[in-house]
Amino acid sequence: MAFTLPQLPYAPEALEPYIDAQTMQIHHGKHHQAYVDNLNKAIAGTEHENKSLEQLIASAGSISPAVRNNGGGHWNHSFFWQLLGPGGGAPPSGALLEAINSTFGSLDGLKEKVNAAGTTRFGSGWAWLIARDGKLEVSSTPNQDNPLMDVAEVKGKPILGIDVWEHAYYLKYQNRRPEYLGAIWNVINWAKVAENFNGAK
């Protein structure tokens, strides 16, 4: 069964002023759609065409570069849209906040670690908060790789992921990636992050 582009769970302008509507429209409707289309082409007529996205991701490195890049792009973006929301909602609390404080000292400590991972990722990629062996950890991946892949240097269950490809921020922030990383915390959907954290236990 062919993969399809998921709808955004909010209007493209809902994340203003931190992420502009034009960026969201292009990022979702053009970039993410291209990953979906190219993934479908890559698996059509092969032994992989009936596999789930999670199955493809888990062995992406041994299937093909096209599946690795486009399957990763589809999974990463589908995950990313859910992590954003207008106003960001309530800050983390409960077990998630306890784990953040235990690992990073504070929520600000977590933000600093994630921002550093995103800022120092050379070229395109992602910054991640993952659960690994029952603990939280920050990592980053190049291109459209993610911590679920067989090729990941640091494997784990993604809790939070931030896109640091230039197409995620260039129209508004140009080459100021650190400014984008600072702003995106204003629209993080912590309820979804907590849901991911609870699911990873």
Tab-separated table of C-alpha atoms in Angstrom, residues 71-184:
chain	number	residue	atom	x	y	z
A	71	GLY	CA	11.778	6.666	4.278
A	72	GLY	CA	13.690	8.606	6.895
A	73	GLY	CA	12.355	11.882	5.530
A	74	HIS	CA	8.783	10.598	5.698
A	75	TRP	CA	9.102	9.169	9.221
A	76	ASN	CA	11.031	12.138	10.618
A	77	HIS	CA	8.615	14.739	9.307
A	78	SER	CA	5.505	12.798	10.301
A	79	PHE	CA	6.993	12.676	13.818
A	80	PHE	CA	8.071	16.339	13.748
A	81	TRP	CA	4.673	17.840	12.860
A	82	GLN	CA	3.139	16.192	15.924
A	83	LEU	CA	5.757	17.733	18.199
A	84	LEU	CA	4.752	21.279	17.320
A	85	GLY	CA	1.655	23.224	18.284
A	86	PRO	CA	0.312	26.754	18.657
A	87	GLY	CA	1.649	28.252	21.849
A	88	GLY	CA	3.370	25.026	22.739
A	89	GLY	CA	0.866	24.153	25.458
A	90	ALA	CA	1.812	23.553	29.069
A	91	PRO	CA	5.480	22.972	29.943
A	92	PRO	CA	6.596	19.443	30.819
A	93	SER	CA	5.544	18.047	34.186
A	94	GLY	CA	5.305	14.756	36.060
A	95	ALA	CA	7.550	11.856	35.104
A	96	LEU	CA	8.923	13.610	32.013
A	97	LEU	CA	10.018	16.666	33.972
A	98	GLU	CA	11.546	14.458	36.663
A	99	ALA	CA	13.558	12.599	34.019
A	100	ILE	CA	14.655	15.868	32.396
A	101	ASN	CA	15.749	17.344	35.732
A	102	SER	CA	17.540	14.133	36.706
A	103	THR	CA	19.447	13.933	33.429
A	104	PHE	CA	20.021	17.555	32.439
A	105	GLY	CA	19.569	19.464	35.708
A	106	SER	CA	16.641	21.505	34.406
A	107	LEU	CA	14.501	22.153	31.357
A	108	ASP	CA	16.930	24.903	30.371
A	109	GLY	CA	19.729	22.357	30.626
A	110	LEU	CA	17.891	20.094	28.184
A	111	LYS	CA	17.314	22.970	25.770
A	112	GLU	CA	21.002	23.900	25.855
A	113	LYS	CA	22.016	20.309	25.097
A	114	VAL	CA	19.550	19.908	22.219
A	115	ASN	CA	20.422	23.324	20.786
A	116	ALA	CA	24.114	22.447	20.901
A	117	ALA	CA	23.455	19.155	19.089
A	118	GLY	CA	21.478	20.988	16.421
A	119	THR	CA	23.925	23.848	16.034
A	120	THR	CA	26.983	21.616	15.712
A	121	ARG	CA	25.367	19.163	13.259
A	122	PHE	CA	27.363	19.953	10.124
A	123	GLY	CA	25.157	20.409	7.070
A	124	SER	CA	21.649	18.986	7.215
A	125	GLY	CA	20.235	16.731	9.890
A	126	TRP	CA	18.271	16.401	13.106
A	127	ALA	CA	18.719	16.898	16.848
A	128	TRP	CA	17.033	14.259	19.033
A	129	LEU	CA	15.984	13.583	22.589
A	130	ILE	CA	15.839	9.801	22.886
A	131	ALA	CA	15.131	7.161	25.498
A	132	ARG	CA	17.879	4.553	25.659
A	133	ASP	CA	18.244	1.874	28.314
A	134	GLY	CA	15.621	3.629	30.415
A	135	LYS	CA	17.430	6.974	30.349
A	136	LEU	CA	17.157	10.199	28.367
A	137	GLU	CA	19.952	11.162	26.005
A	138	VAL	CA	20.540	13.829	23.351
A	139	SER	CA	21.936	12.869	19.955
A	140	SER	CA	21.964	14.057	16.373
A	141	THR	CA	21.857	12.398	12.973
A	142	PRO	CA	22.875	13.495	9.473
A	143	ASN	CA	20.463	14.001	6.596
A	144	GLN	CA	17.204	12.069	7.189
A	145	ASP	CA	18.652	9.374	9.440
A	146	ASN	CA	17.053	8.798	12.833
A	147	PRO	CA	17.841	6.824	16.019
A	148	LEU	CA	15.558	3.936	14.978
A	149	MET	CA	17.672	3.057	11.944
A	150	ASP	CA	20.133	0.215	11.714
A	151	VAL	CA	22.745	2.760	10.591
A	152	ALA	CA	22.328	5.145	13.542
A	153	GLU	CA	25.469	5.790	15.586
A	154	VAL	CA	23.302	6.240	18.696
A	155	LYS	CA	20.180	4.101	18.732
A	156	GLY	CA	17.133	4.739	20.884
A	157	LYS	CA	13.454	5.629	20.951
A	158	PRO	CA	12.867	9.213	19.768
A	159	ILE	CA	10.986	11.384	22.257
A	160	LEU	CA	11.617	14.741	20.566
A	161	GLY	CA	13.178	15.605	17.212
A	162	ILE	CA	14.075	18.993	15.750
A	163	ASP	CA	14.704	19.446	12.036
A	164	VAL	CA	17.861	21.447	11.330
A	165	TRP	CA	17.762	21.232	7.544
A	166	GLU	CA	17.922	24.745	6.104
A	167	HIS	CA	14.507	24.316	4.468
A	168	ALA	CA	13.025	24.179	7.995
A	169	TYR	CA	14.056	27.720	8.833
A	170	TYR	CA	15.859	29.583	6.009
A	171	LEU	CA	13.033	31.834	4.810
A	172	LYS	CA	12.702	33.420	8.253
A	173	TYR	CA	16.088	32.896	9.895
A	174	GLN	CA	18.425	32.622	6.871
A	175	ASN	CA	21.737	31.232	8.175
A	176	ARG	CA	20.891	31.896	11.836
A	177	ARG	CA	20.285	28.299	12.906
A	178	PRO	CA	20.886	29.027	16.618
A	179	GLU	CA	18.139	31.675	16.526
A	180	TYR	CA	15.715	29.170	14.983
A	181	LEU	CA	16.633	26.596	17.610
A	182	GLY	CA	16.012	29.129	20.344
A	183	ALA	CA	12.620	30.087	18.922
A	184	ILE	CA	11.236	26.618	18.249
